[in-house]
Short mmCIF file of C-alpha atoms in Angstrom, two decimals:
data_model
loop_
_atom_site.label_atom_id
_atom_site.label_comp_id
_atom_site.label_asym_id
_atom_site.label_seq_id
_atom_site.Cartn_x
_atom_site.Cartn_y
_atom_site.Cartn_z
CA MET A 1 7.58 33.52 -16.42
CA ASN A 2 7.86 35.13 -19.81
CA THR A 3 6.45 32.60 -22.23
CA THR A 4 3.25 34.42 -23.09
CA ASN A 5 3.67 34.25 -26.85
CA SER A 6 4.84 30.69 -27.31
CA SER A 7 1.75 29.18 -28.95
CA ALA A 8 1.81 31.07 -32.23
CA GLU A 9 3.03 28.12 -34.31
CA PRO A 10 0.33 25.81 -35.75
CA ALA A 11 -0.48 22.74 -33.64
CA PRO A 12 0.42 19.27 -35.01
CA ALA A 13 -2.34 17.24 -36.63
CA ARG A 14 -3.20 14.66 -34.03
CA PRO A 15 -3.45 15.60 -30.38
CA LEU A 16 -1.59 13.57 -27.76
CA LEU A 17 -4.70 13.52 -25.65
CA GLU A 18 -8.23 14.02 -26.79
CA VAL A 19 -11.30 14.14 -24.58
CA ARG A 20 -14.62 13.89 -26.40
CA GLU A 21 -17.96 14.75 -24.86
CA LEU A 22 -16.94 13.38 -21.47
CA MET A 23 -19.73 13.02 -18.93
CA VAL A 24 -19.27 11.72 -15.40
CA PHE A 25 -22.13 11.03 -13.02
CA PHE A 26 -21.91 10.29 -9.31
CA GLU A 27 -25.31 8.66 -8.83
CA ASN A 28 -27.52 11.26 -10.49
CA ALA A 29 -25.26 14.23 -9.91
CA LEU A 30 -23.47 15.38 -13.02
CA ALA A 31 -19.84 16.20 -12.21
CA ILE A 32 -18.62 16.65 -15.77
CA ASN A 33 -21.01 17.62 -18.51
CA GLY A 34 -20.04 17.05 -22.12
CA LEU A 35 -16.47 18.26 -21.76
CA SER A 36 -14.17 18.12 -24.79
CA LEU A 37 -10.56 19.17 -24.90
CA GLU A 38 -7.27 18.44 -26.61
CA VAL A 39 -3.68 18.47 -25.51
CA TYR A 40 -0.93 18.48 -28.14
CA ALA A 41 2.52 17.08 -27.55
CA GLY A 42 4.86 19.63 -26.00
CA GLU A 43 2.13 21.92 -24.69
CA ILE A 44 1.34 23.14 -21.22
CA VAL A 45 -2.42 23.23 -20.98
CA GLY A 46 -4.35 24.60 -18.04
CA VAL A 47 -7.82 23.74 -16.80
CA ILE A 48 -9.00 26.67 -14.74
CA GLY A 49 -12.03 26.51 -12.53
CA SER A 50 -13.28 27.24 -9.05
CA ASN A 51 -13.90 24.66 -6.35
CA SER A 52 -16.30 21.91 -7.39
CA ALA A 53 -16.04 22.85 -11.06
CA GLY A 54 -15.10 19.24 -11.81
CA LYS A 55 -11.34 19.61 -12.16
CA THR A 56 -10.45 16.71 -9.92
CA THR A 57 -13.09 14.46 -11.47
CA LEU A 58 -11.64 15.30 -14.88
CA MET A 59 -8.14 14.41 -13.70
CA ASN A 60 -9.43 11.17 -12.19
CA ALA A 61 -11.17 10.31 -15.46
CA LEU A 62 -7.97 10.98 -17.40
CA SER A 63 -5.70 9.03 -15.06
CA GLY A 64 -8.11 6.11 -14.72
CA LEU A 65 -8.53 6.53 -10.97
CA ILE A 66 -12.24 6.89 -11.60
CA ILE A 67 -12.31 3.36 -13.07
CA ASP A 68 -10.79 2.05 -9.85
CA MET A 69 -13.18 4.13 -7.74
CA ARG A 70 -16.12 2.82 -9.76
CA THR A 71 -15.05 -0.80 -9.23
CA LYS A 72 -14.55 -0.30 -5.51
CA GLU A 73 -17.81 1.55 -5.03
CA LYS A 74 -19.60 -1.21 -6.90
CA ARG A 75 -18.08 -3.90 -4.68
CA ARG A 76 -19.10 -1.97 -1.62
CA GLY A 77 -22.56 -1.35 -3.00
CA GLY A 78 -21.82 2.36 -2.66
CA GLU A 79 -22.09 5.30 -5.01
CA ARG A 80 -22.81 4.50 -8.66
CA ILE A 81 -20.29 6.17 -10.97
CA THR A 82 -21.12 6.36 -14.67
CA LEU A 83 -18.95 7.54 -17.56
CA TYR A 84 -19.92 8.54 -21.08
CA GLY A 85 -17.80 9.90 -23.90
CA SER A 86 -14.22 9.02 -24.63
CA VAL A 87 -10.65 9.66 -23.62
CA ILE A 88 -8.18 9.07 -26.43
CA LEU A 89 -4.42 8.92 -26.08
CA ASN A 90 -2.40 8.96 -29.30
CA GLY A 91 -5.44 7.81 -31.23
CA GLU A 92 -6.05 4.94 -28.83
CA GLU A 93 -9.25 4.77 -26.83
CA ILE A 94 -8.43 4.44 -23.11
CA THR A 95 -11.70 5.50 -21.50
CA GLU A 96 -12.09 2.20 -19.62
CA SER A 97 -8.42 1.37 -18.95
CA PRO A 98 -7.36 0.96 -15.32
CA PRO A 99 -4.76 3.39 -13.91
CA SER A 100 -1.78 1.02 -14.11
CA GLU A 101 -2.32 0.53 -17.85
CA ARG A 102 -2.44 4.27 -18.40
CA VAL A 103 0.75 4.79 -16.43
CA LYS A 104 2.41 2.25 -18.74
CA LYS A 105 1.14 4.26 -21.70
CA GLY A 106 2.58 7.46 -20.25
CA ILE A 107 -0.23 9.27 -18.44
CA VAL A 108 0.80 9.99 -14.88
CA LEU A 109 -1.25 12.00 -12.42
CA SER A 110 0.00 13.87 -9.41
CA ARG A 111 -3.10 14.18 -7.25
CA GLU A 112 -4.25 17.29 -5.44
CA ARG A 113 -3.05 18.17 -1.92
CA HIS A 114 0.50 16.95 -2.57
CA PRO A 115 0.04 13.21 -2.17
CA VAL A 116 3.21 11.65 -0.79
CA PHE A 117 3.86 8.54 1.28
CA SER A 118 4.17 10.40 4.54
CA GLU A 119 5.99 7.73 6.54
CA SER A 120 8.65 7.09 3.94
CA SER A 121 11.72 9.23 3.34
CA VAL A 122 11.99 11.48 0.29
CA LEU A 123 14.30 9.05 -1.44
CA GLU A 124 12.07 6.11 -0.66
CA ASN A 125 9.03 7.94 -2.03
CA LEU A 126 10.85 8.39 -5.30
CA ARG A 127 11.93 4.75 -5.36
CA ILE A 128 8.37 3.55 -4.74
CA ALA A 129 7.32 5.70 -7.70
CA GLY A 130 9.71 3.75 -9.91
CA TYR A 131 7.64 0.57 -9.55
CA LEU A 132 7.18 0.09 -13.29
CA ARG A 133 10.56 1.38 -14.44
CA PRO A 134 13.97 -0.28 -14.72
CA ARG A 135 16.31 0.31 -11.81
CA ALA A 136 19.02 2.22 -13.68
CA GLU A 137 16.48 4.55 -15.24
CA VAL A 138 14.92 5.25 -11.83
CA ARG A 139 18.34 6.19 -10.50
CA ASP A 140 18.87 8.63 -13.35
CA THR A 141 15.44 10.19 -13.01
CA ILE A 142 15.91 10.64 -9.28
CA ALA A 143 19.15 12.50 -10.00
CA TYR A 144 17.24 14.68 -12.46
CA VAL A 145 14.49 15.35 -9.90
CA PHE A 146 17.11 16.55 -7.43
CA GLU A 147 18.50 18.82 -10.13
CA LEU A 148 15.06 20.20 -10.84
CA PHE A 149 14.34 20.73 -7.13
CA PRO A 150 17.74 21.28 -5.45
CA HIS A 151 15.87 21.93 -2.22
CA LEU A 152 14.62 18.32 -2.18
CA ALA A 153 18.15 16.95 -2.55
CA ARG A 154 18.98 18.40 0.86
CA LEU A 155 15.98 16.64 2.42
CA LYS A 156 16.67 13.18 0.96
CA ALA A 157 16.44 11.36 4.25
CA ARG A 158 13.60 13.46 5.71
CA ARG A 159 10.29 11.70 6.28
CA ALA A 160 7.87 13.13 3.74
CA GLY A 161 5.15 13.69 6.35
CA PHE A 162 7.36 16.15 8.20
CA MET A 163 7.97 18.43 5.23
CA SER A 164 6.12 21.62 4.34
CA GLY A 165 3.32 21.66 1.79
CA GLY A 166 5.57 23.15 -0.87
CA GLU A 167 8.29 20.57 -0.31
CA GLN A 168 5.69 17.83 -0.47
CA GLN A 169 4.37 19.26 -3.73
CA MET A 170 7.87 19.22 -5.22
CA LEU A 171 8.23 15.62 -4.11
CA ALA A 172 4.83 14.70 -5.55
CA ILE A 173 5.83 16.13 -8.93
CA GLY A 174 9.18 14.36 -8.67
CA MET A 175 7.41 11.05 -7.98
CA ALA A 176 5.23 11.50 -11.06
CA LEU A 177 8.38 12.18 -13.10
CA VAL A 178 10.01 8.97 -11.92
CA ALA A 179 7.06 7.12 -13.48
CA GLN A 180 8.22 8.61 -16.85
CA PRO A 181 5.17 10.49 -18.07
CA LYS A 182 4.63 11.54 -21.66
CA LEU A 183 1.64 13.45 -20.39
CA LEU A 184 1.93 14.74 -16.85
CA LEU A 185 -1.36 15.56 -15.12
CA LEU A 186 -1.07 17.95 -12.19
CA ASP A 187 -4.19 18.42 -10.10
CA GLU A 188 -4.04 21.78 -8.31
CA PRO A 189 -0.27 21.83 -7.83
CA LEU A 190 -0.39 25.27 -6.22
CA LEU A 191 -3.02 24.53 -3.60
CA GLY A 192 -1.93 25.71 -0.19
CA LEU A 193 1.52 26.91 -1.28
CA SER A 194 3.11 30.24 -0.43
CA PRO A 195 3.51 32.65 -3.40
CA LEU A 196 7.22 31.94 -3.45
CA MET A 197 6.64 28.19 -3.61
CA GLN A 198 3.97 28.70 -6.25
CA GLN A 199 6.51 30.49 -8.38
CA ALA A 200 9.12 27.78 -7.86
CA VAL A 201 6.63 25.08 -8.88
CA MET A 202 5.52 26.97 -11.99
CA GLU A 203 9.15 27.53 -12.99
CA ALA A 204 9.79 23.81 -12.61
CA ILE A 205 6.81 23.05 -14.86
CA VAL A 206 8.18 25.33 -17.59
CA ASN A 207 11.57 23.71 -17.11
CA LEU A 208 9.99 20.28 -17.63
CA LYS A 209 8.53 21.36 -20.93
CA GLN A 210 11.63 23.11 -22.19
CA HIS A 211 14.31 20.65 -21.15
CA TYR A 212 12.48 17.38 -20.96
CA GLY A 213 9.75 17.69 -23.58
CA ILE A 214 7.06 16.59 -21.15
CA THR A 215 3.52 17.62 -22.01
CA VAL A 216 1.64 18.98 -19.02
CA LEU A 217 -2.06 19.30 -18.29
CA LEU A 218 -2.63 21.11 -15.04
CA SER A 219 -5.74 22.17 -13.21
CA GLU A 220 -5.87 25.22 -10.97
CA GLN A 221 -8.21 27.59 -9.30
CA PHE A 222 -5.54 30.27 -9.03
CA ALA A 223 -5.42 31.69 -12.55
CA ARG A 224 -2.91 34.42 -11.81
CA PRO A 225 0.31 32.38 -11.56
CA VAL A 226 -0.87 29.89 -14.17
CA LEU A 227 -2.08 31.95 -17.13
CA PRO A 228 1.30 33.48 -18.04
CA VAL A 229 2.85 30.04 -18.25
CA ILE A 230 0.31 27.92 -20.11
CA ASP A 231 0.11 27.64 -23.89
CA ARG A 232 -3.61 27.14 -23.87
CA GLY A 233 -6.26 27.04 -21.24
CA TYR A 234 -9.80 25.82 -20.68
CA VAL A 235 -12.07 27.48 -18.17
CA VAL A 236 -14.49 25.03 -16.58
CA GLU A 237 -17.62 25.92 -14.66
CA ASN A 238 -20.02 23.39 -13.17
CA GLY A 239 -18.47 20.60 -15.18
CA MET A 240 -18.94 22.44 -18.46
CA LEU A 241 -16.51 24.23 -20.70
CA ALA A 242 -17.03 27.98 -20.31
CA LEU A 243 -14.10 29.40 -22.28
CA ALA A 244 -11.05 28.26 -24.17
CA GLY A 245 -8.08 30.08 -25.59
CA THR A 246 -4.36 30.68 -25.42
CA GLY A 247 -2.94 31.85 -22.12
CA ALA A 248 -2.64 35.37 -23.48
CA GLN A 249 -6.19 35.43 -24.79
CA LEU A 250 -7.56 34.24 -21.48
CA MET A 251 -5.58 36.90 -19.62
CA GLU A 252 -7.12 39.60 -21.79
CA ASN A 253 -10.63 38.24 -21.44
CA PRO A 254 -12.76 40.65 -19.37
CA GLU A 255 -14.74 37.86 -17.71
CA ILE A 256 -11.58 36.14 -16.56
CA LYS A 257 -10.20 39.46 -15.40
CA SER A 258 -13.18 40.10 -13.19
CA ALA A 259 -13.60 36.53 -11.96
CA TYR A 260 -10.00 35.53 -11.35
CA PHE A 261 -8.01 38.75 -11.10
CA GLY A 262 -10.62 40.85 -9.35
CA ILE A 263 -10.16 43.80 -11.73
CA MET B 1 15.33 -20.83 38.04
CA PHE B 2 15.43 -17.12 37.28
CA LEU B 3 17.97 -17.53 34.47
CA GLY B 4 15.97 -20.43 33.07
CA THR B 5 12.83 -18.30 33.04
CA ILE B 6 14.69 -15.54 31.20
CA ILE B 7 15.97 -17.98 28.59
CA TYR B 8 12.57 -19.54 28.08
CA GLY B 9 10.98 -16.11 28.02
CA LEU B 10 13.28 -15.20 25.17
CA LEU B 11 12.56 -18.42 23.27
CA ASN B 12 8.84 -18.04 23.87
CA SER B 13 9.00 -14.47 22.55
CA ALA B 14 10.59 -15.72 19.36
CA VAL B 15 7.82 -18.28 18.91
CA LEU B 16 5.20 -15.55 19.34
CA ALA B 17 6.94 -13.25 16.90
CA VAL B 18 7.13 -15.98 14.26
CA MET B 19 3.45 -16.75 14.81
CA ALA B 20 2.33 -13.14 14.52
CA ILE B 21 4.49 -11.69 11.79
CA GLY B 22 2.47 -13.01 8.85
CA PHE B 23 -0.84 -11.78 10.25
CA ASN B 24 0.74 -8.41 10.86
CA LEU B 25 2.23 -8.18 7.38
CA THR B 26 -1.10 -8.81 5.65
CA PHE B 27 -2.93 -6.31 7.83
CA GLY B 28 -0.21 -3.71 7.54
CA ILE B 29 -0.23 -3.74 3.76
CA SER B 30 -3.77 -4.38 2.67
CA GLY B 31 -5.80 -3.80 5.80
CA VAL B 32 -7.18 -7.35 5.60
CA ALA B 33 -7.45 -8.94 9.03
CA ASN B 34 -6.95 -12.54 7.95
CA PHE B 35 -8.88 -14.55 10.52
CA ALA B 36 -8.18 -17.71 8.51
CA TYR B 37 -4.54 -17.28 9.61
CA GLY B 38 -4.63 -20.03 12.24
CA ALA B 39 -6.36 -22.35 9.80
CA MET B 40 -3.65 -21.72 7.21
CA TYR B 41 -1.06 -22.55 9.85
CA ILE B 42 -2.76 -25.86 10.62
CA PHE B 43 -3.54 -26.58 6.97
CA SER B 44 0.12 -26.38 6.01
CA ALA B 45 1.12 -28.53 8.98
CA TYR B 46 -1.35 -31.28 8.05
CA LEU B 47 -0.29 -31.04 4.44
CA SER B 48 3.38 -31.46 5.37
CA TRP B 49 2.41 -34.33 7.64
CA THR B 50 0.40 -36.06 4.90
CA LEU B 51 3.09 -35.65 2.28
CA PHE B 52 5.78 -36.87 4.68
CA ASN B 53 3.94 -39.75 6.33
CA LEU B 54 1.44 -40.98 3.76
CA LEU B 55 3.21 -40.21 0.49
CA GLU B 56 6.60 -40.74 2.13
CA LEU B 57 8.21 -37.78 0.45
CA PRO B 58 11.46 -36.52 1.95
CA TYR B 59 10.65 -34.04 4.71
CA TRP B 60 12.32 -31.06 3.04
CA LEU B 61 10.30 -31.72 -0.11
CA ALA B 62 7.07 -31.99 1.87
CA VAL B 63 7.77 -28.59 3.44
CA CYS B 64 8.80 -27.06 0.11
CA ALA B 65 5.48 -28.22 -1.33
CA SER B 66 3.22 -27.24 1.54
CA ILE B 67 4.42 -23.65 1.97
CA PRO B 68 3.70 -22.64 -1.68
CA THR B 69 0.42 -24.57 -1.58
CA THR B 70 -0.66 -22.58 1.46
CA MET B 71 0.33 -19.38 -0.32
CA ALA B 72 -1.73 -20.41 -3.34
CA LEU B 73 -4.69 -21.16 -1.08
CA GLY B 74 -4.37 -17.68 0.42
CA ALA B 75 -4.24 -16.10 -3.04
CA LEU B 76 -7.33 -18.06 -4.11
CA MET B 77 -9.14 -17.01 -0.95
CA TYR B 78 -8.40 -13.38 -1.83
CA ARG B 79 -9.27 -13.67 -5.49
CA PHE B 80 -12.56 -15.53 -5.13
CA VAL B 81 -13.89 -14.46 -1.75
CA LEU B 82 -12.19 -11.37 -0.31
CA LEU B 83 -12.12 -9.42 -3.56
CA ARG B 84 -15.89 -9.27 -3.61
CA VAL B 85 -16.19 -7.78 -0.14
CA ARG B 86 -13.03 -5.68 -0.35
CA GLY B 87 -13.19 -2.45 1.60
CA GLN B 88 -15.81 -3.64 4.08
CA ALA B 89 -13.77 -4.57 7.12
CA LEU B 90 -16.54 -6.48 8.86
CA SER B 91 -17.35 -8.60 5.80
CA GLU B 92 -13.66 -9.36 5.36
CA VAL B 93 -13.41 -10.54 8.95
CA ILE B 94 -16.55 -12.67 8.66
CA ALA B 95 -15.42 -14.18 5.36
CA THR B 96 -11.92 -15.07 6.53
CA PHE B 97 -13.17 -16.31 9.90
CA GLY B 98 -15.76 -18.48 8.12
CA ILE B 99 -13.13 -19.98 5.84
CA GLY B 100 -10.85 -20.58 8.83
CA LEU B 101 -13.66 -22.32 10.74
CA ALA B 102 -14.47 -24.51 7.74
CA ILE B 103 -10.86 -25.62 7.33
CA LEU B 104 -10.26 -26.30 11.03
CA GLU B 105 -13.56 -28.06 11.61
CA LEU B 106 -13.00 -30.18 8.51
CA PHE B 107 -9.79 -31.49 10.03
CA ASN B 108 -11.62 -32.02 13.32
CA TYR B 109 -14.34 -33.96 11.51
CA LEU B 110 -11.81 -36.09 9.64
CA GLY B 111 -10.37 -37.01 13.03
CA PHE B 112 -6.89 -35.60 12.56
CA VAL B 113 -6.33 -35.35 16.30
CA GLY B 114 -3.73 -37.05 18.43
CA PHE B 115 -0.08 -37.06 19.38
CA GLU B 116 1.00 -38.97 16.28
CA TYR B 117 0.20 -35.87 14.25
CA THR B 118 3.35 -33.89 14.58
CA LEU B 119 6.24 -32.82 12.43
CA PRO B 120 9.81 -33.97 12.96
CA VAL B 121 12.32 -31.68 14.64
CA LEU B 122 15.21 -30.62 12.48
CA ILE B 123 17.92 -31.31 15.04
CA ASP B 124 16.94 -33.76 17.75
CA ASP B 125 19.31 -32.59 20.41
CA SER B 126 19.60 -30.07 23.19
CA ILE B 127 22.24 -28.06 24.96
CA MET B 128 22.71 -26.82 28.48
CA ILE B 129 22.81 -23.07 29.08
CA GLY B 130 23.78 -22.66 32.73
CA ASP B 131 21.61 -25.31 34.31
CA THR B 132 18.76 -24.92 31.81
CA MET B 133 18.26 -27.47 29.09
CA VAL B 134 17.35 -25.91 25.75
CA ASP B 135 16.44 -27.98 22.70
CA TRP B 136 17.86 -27.00 19.34
CA GLN B 137 14.44 -26.67 17.75
CA ARG B 138 13.66 -23.72 20.02
CA ILE B 139 16.98 -22.13 19.12
CA LEU B 140 16.12 -22.70 15.47
CA VAL B 141 12.80 -20.86 15.96
CA THR B 142 14.70 -17.95 17.48
CA GLY B 143 17.04 -17.89 14.51
CA VAL B 144 14.10 -17.99 12.12
CA ALA B 145 12.47 -15.11 13.99
CA GLY B 146 15.59 -12.99 13.59
CA LEU B 147 15.99 -13.87 9.93
CA LEU B 148 12.30 -13.16 9.22
CA VAL B 149 12.42 -9.72 10.78
CA ALA B 150 15.65 -8.83 8.97
CA GLY B 151 14.46 -10.41 5.72
CA LEU B 152 11.12 -8.62 5.74
CA TRP B 153 12.80 -5.34 6.53
CA ALA B 154 15.17 -5.75 3.60
CA PHE B 155 12.30 -6.89 1.38
CA THR B 156 10.15 -3.86 2.11
CA HIS B 157 13.01 -1.38 1.80
CA TYR B 158 15.03 -2.63 -1.12
CA THR B 159 12.90 -4.65 -3.53
CA ARG B 160 10.48 -3.30 -6.09
CA MET B 161 7.62 -5.42 -4.77
CA GLY B 162 8.41 -4.59 -1.16
CA LEU B 163 8.47 -0.86 -1.91
CA ALA B 164 5.13 -1.22 -3.70
CA PHE B 165 3.82 -2.94 -0.56
CA ARG B 166 4.84 0.07 1.50
CA GLY B 167 3.31 2.44 -1.00
CA ILE B 168 -0.05 0.68 -0.95
CA ALA B 169 0.05 0.47 2.83
CA GLN B 170 0.46 4.24 3.13
CA ASP B 171 -1.73 5.69 0.41
CA GLU B 172 -3.58 3.45 -1.96
CA ARG B 173 -4.73 6.10 -4.42
CA THR B 174 -1.31 7.64 -4.81
CA ALA B 175 0.14 4.19 -5.34
CA LEU B 176 -2.48 3.61 -8.05
CA THR B 177 -1.45 6.76 -9.89
CA LEU B 178 2.11 5.40 -10.02
CA GLY B 179 0.97 2.20 -11.70
CA ILE B 180 0.89 -0.03 -8.62
CA GLU B 181 -2.16 -2.30 -8.79
CA SER B 182 -3.75 -2.36 -5.39
CA ASP B 183 -5.76 -5.55 -5.86
CA ARG B 184 -2.74 -7.47 -7.03
CA ILE B 185 -0.59 -6.21 -4.16
CA ALA B 186 -3.34 -7.01 -1.65
CA MET B 187 -3.61 -10.53 -3.03
CA LEU B 188 0.15 -10.97 -2.71
CA SER B 189 0.09 -9.65 0.83
CA VAL B 190 -2.60 -12.15 1.87
CA SER B 191 -0.71 -14.89 0.09
CA LEU B 192 2.60 -13.94 1.68
CA GLY B 193 0.93 -13.77 5.11
CA CYS B 194 -0.37 -17.31 4.61
CA GLY B 195 3.09 -18.41 3.50
CA LEU B 196 4.55 -16.99 6.71
CA ALA B 197 1.89 -18.89 8.69
CA ALA B 198 3.03 -22.06 6.92
CA LEU B 199 6.67 -21.32 7.65
CA ALA B 200 5.79 -20.67 11.30
CA ALA B 201 3.99 -24.02 11.46
CA THR B 202 7.02 -25.80 9.99
CA VAL B 203 9.33 -24.60 12.75
CA ILE B 204 6.90 -24.37 15.68
CA ILE B 205 4.74 -27.50 15.30
CA PRO B 206 7.63 -29.89 16.09
CA LEU B 207 7.56 -28.44 19.63
CA GLY B 208 4.02 -29.79 20.10
CA SER B 209 1.48 -31.50 17.93
CA ILE B 210 -0.93 -30.59 15.16
CA SER B 211 -4.55 -30.18 16.15
CA PRO B 212 -7.42 -27.96 15.02
CA SER B 213 -7.55 -26.31 18.45
CA GLU B 214 -3.95 -25.23 17.92
CA GLY B 215 -5.25 -23.24 14.95
CA TYR B 216 -7.52 -21.18 17.18
CA GLU B 217 -4.73 -20.69 19.68
CA VAL B 218 -2.32 -19.42 17.03
CA LEU B 219 -4.94 -16.97 15.79
CA ILE B 220 -5.54 -15.67 19.33
CA LYS B 221 -1.81 -15.32 19.99
CA ALA B 222 -1.19 -13.57 16.67
CA LEU B 223 -4.10 -11.22 17.36
CA ALA B 224 -2.87 -10.53 20.90
CA VAL B 225 0.63 -9.67 19.70
CA CYS B 226 -0.66 -7.48 16.88
CA ILE B 227 -3.24 -5.63 18.97
CA ILE B 228 -0.74 -4.94 21.74
CA GLY B 229 2.00 -3.90 19.33
CA GLY B 230 -0.34 -1.82 17.21
CA LEU B 231 -1.79 -3.44 14.09
CA GLY B 232 0.50 -3.18 11.11
CA SER B 233 3.63 -2.19 13.01
CA THR B 234 6.61 -4.54 12.73
CA GLY B 235 8.38 -2.86 15.62
CA GLY B 236 5.21 -3.32 17.62
CA VAL B 237 5.15 -7.05 16.88
CA ILE B 238 8.68 -7.44 18.18
CA VAL B 239 8.10 -5.47 21.37
CA ALA B 240 4.72 -7.10 22.03
CA SER B 241 6.20 -10.57 21.47
CA PHE B 242 8.79 -9.85 24.14
CA LEU B 243 6.19 -8.45 26.52
CA ILE B 244 3.83 -11.39 26.23
CA GLY B 245 6.61 -13.93 25.85
CA PHE B 246 8.27 -12.95 29.12
CA ALA B 247 5.00 -12.32 30.94
CA GLU B 248 3.80 -15.83 30.08
CA ARG B 249 6.98 -17.53 31.27
CA PHE B 250 7.15 -15.52 34.50
CA THR B 251 3.50 -16.26 35.23
CA ASP B 252 4.22 -19.89 34.56
CA THR B 253 7.19 -20.00 36.91
CA TYR B 254 6.16 -17.70 39.75
CA ILE B 255 2.36 -17.91 39.81
CA SER B 256 0.99 -21.00 38.16
CA SER B 257 0.93 -22.47 34.66
CA HIS B 258 -2.83 -22.43 35.07
CA TRP B 259 -2.80 -18.65 34.48
CA THR B 260 -0.53 -18.60 31.43
CA MET B 261 -3.35 -18.50 28.89
CA ILE B 262 -4.88 -15.52 30.65
CA VAL B 263 -1.78 -13.36 30.21
CA SER B 264 -2.20 -12.48 26.56
CA LEU B 265 -5.94 -11.94 26.94
CA ALA B 266 -5.45 -9.67 29.94
CA ALA B 267 -2.76 -7.79 28.02
CA ILE B 268 -5.21 -7.21 25.15
CA LEU B 269 -7.77 -5.78 27.57
CA LEU B 270 -5.20 -3.53 29.24
CA VAL B 271 -3.89 -2.17 25.95
CA LEU B 272 -7.34 -1.62 24.51
CA GLY B 273 -8.30 0.16 27.71
CA PHE B 274 -5.33 2.53 27.87
CA LYS B 275 -3.93 2.86 24.36
CA PRO B 276 -6.44 1.48 21.85
CA SER B 277 -4.17 1.94 18.82
CA GLY B 278 -1.55 -0.33 20.41
CA LEU B 279 1.88 0.53 21.69
CA PHE B 280 3.15 1.42 18.21
CA GLY B 281 -0.11 2.22 16.44
CA ARG B 282 1.29 2.91 13.01
CA GLN B 283 -1.12 5.30 11.34
CA LYS B 284 -1.54 7.44 14.43
CA GLU B 285 2.12 8.07 14.99
CA LEU B 286 2.59 10.94 12.56
CA GLU B 287 -0.78 12.51 13.16
CA GLU B 288 -0.22 12.68 16.88
CA ARG B 289 3.07 14.46 16.42
CA ILE B 290 1.95 17.04 13.92
#
């Protein structure tokens, strides 16, 4: 964890992902309020915010899950979900695309609380994740995942539901990798992990960037392990952007210090 | 007599397993309780009968046409009816039950009832096991049961589509984030379930005859097996088929054939009373252990 000064070079012209004035309503409650952000290829970008700041809703809007939720709620006559603004990937508007289309375009989300298929083995989880990818490629990526998380390789045949939270989180990230993301979205990857596991997961994320060129957008409420690693960060409060800056800038910010580091 | 009862118990278990496996597959993957299952079974049987007897197609061709047609009907039922009420279990049950009723009562109304409505057996012969006569058709059903269980296991563990089925069955949202389309998979699961009903009809109907009331009976049997085994559990279907299959034959032999129908219904009541999630209630298994 020593990449504090890595964002000095100028960013390329067009962002990989651009969010413009995004607003998400659940009925009349505003979950995200005019949020704009950019992610450039090769960056690790953090979205920092407390519980209920709108991090998960943002991730769902980016991955397209919210489109699926909206359809299902509508069918059920349940909660009305409304979206305004736009989500743009590589210059292409994808605000209304369903999740499967976005996965094909390279946005893959690993949801919060380490989502794994708990009754399947580790290996089977990874194979299910390769639904859209050719067989040989899936095999190679699985080998890479086991390199990235050697601990998982030893648990290949273990049922995912019987593993610890940290192991499940590693598997969840591995599953997202098998889907071949250009932009990997990680929703609270450190939630419920021991400090040691948190460190292992953050190291893996840096490894992904350095050796695999994967762009990562991650959301967290724990700023401490995240800020040293990210290139840039956005601080979100009540669905609104409160602060933005490089990881180093955010670490020096007195408000962040008092709110997230308790200094 | 005891050996004969054992043999027929085994054969009867295979029949039950073949009847129930399609219903179980659909429920296990998409959570749709397809109450039109019995109607699909009867629909495919009448279709095969019509193609074979009225259009005089070769029997294998009639079967090869009626199984995909039944699958298509299942897919259409999902796309145009179930999709709109998806996620509301009660509405799904009412919709599929309504469609099932309509199909079965239509055949009733058209007067498709009688002993001439049956499908030909594949091998019209029988063998003696000990002093029990067993017809080849029943042995064929047993073979089909074994192949189905093995085939479905291989399908859900080794093929892309089968793995996607398992993903959706376990956690729909996570599957969505990996690019698996839940509506498409659910449609396929309903369709495949209907196809299995059609296959079951093809091998089981030759043992009796086609009638709308048979459709209700198949639905009740499939439900009984699935409820006792634990909805969505393939292992449960196998064990429950054996339980009911043997219980029915032993009741038949040692008590009275009059009571046979009661066995599966009593078994449902017992299971619901003592272990409501079924013997192998799938979703509960992990939670209970952790």
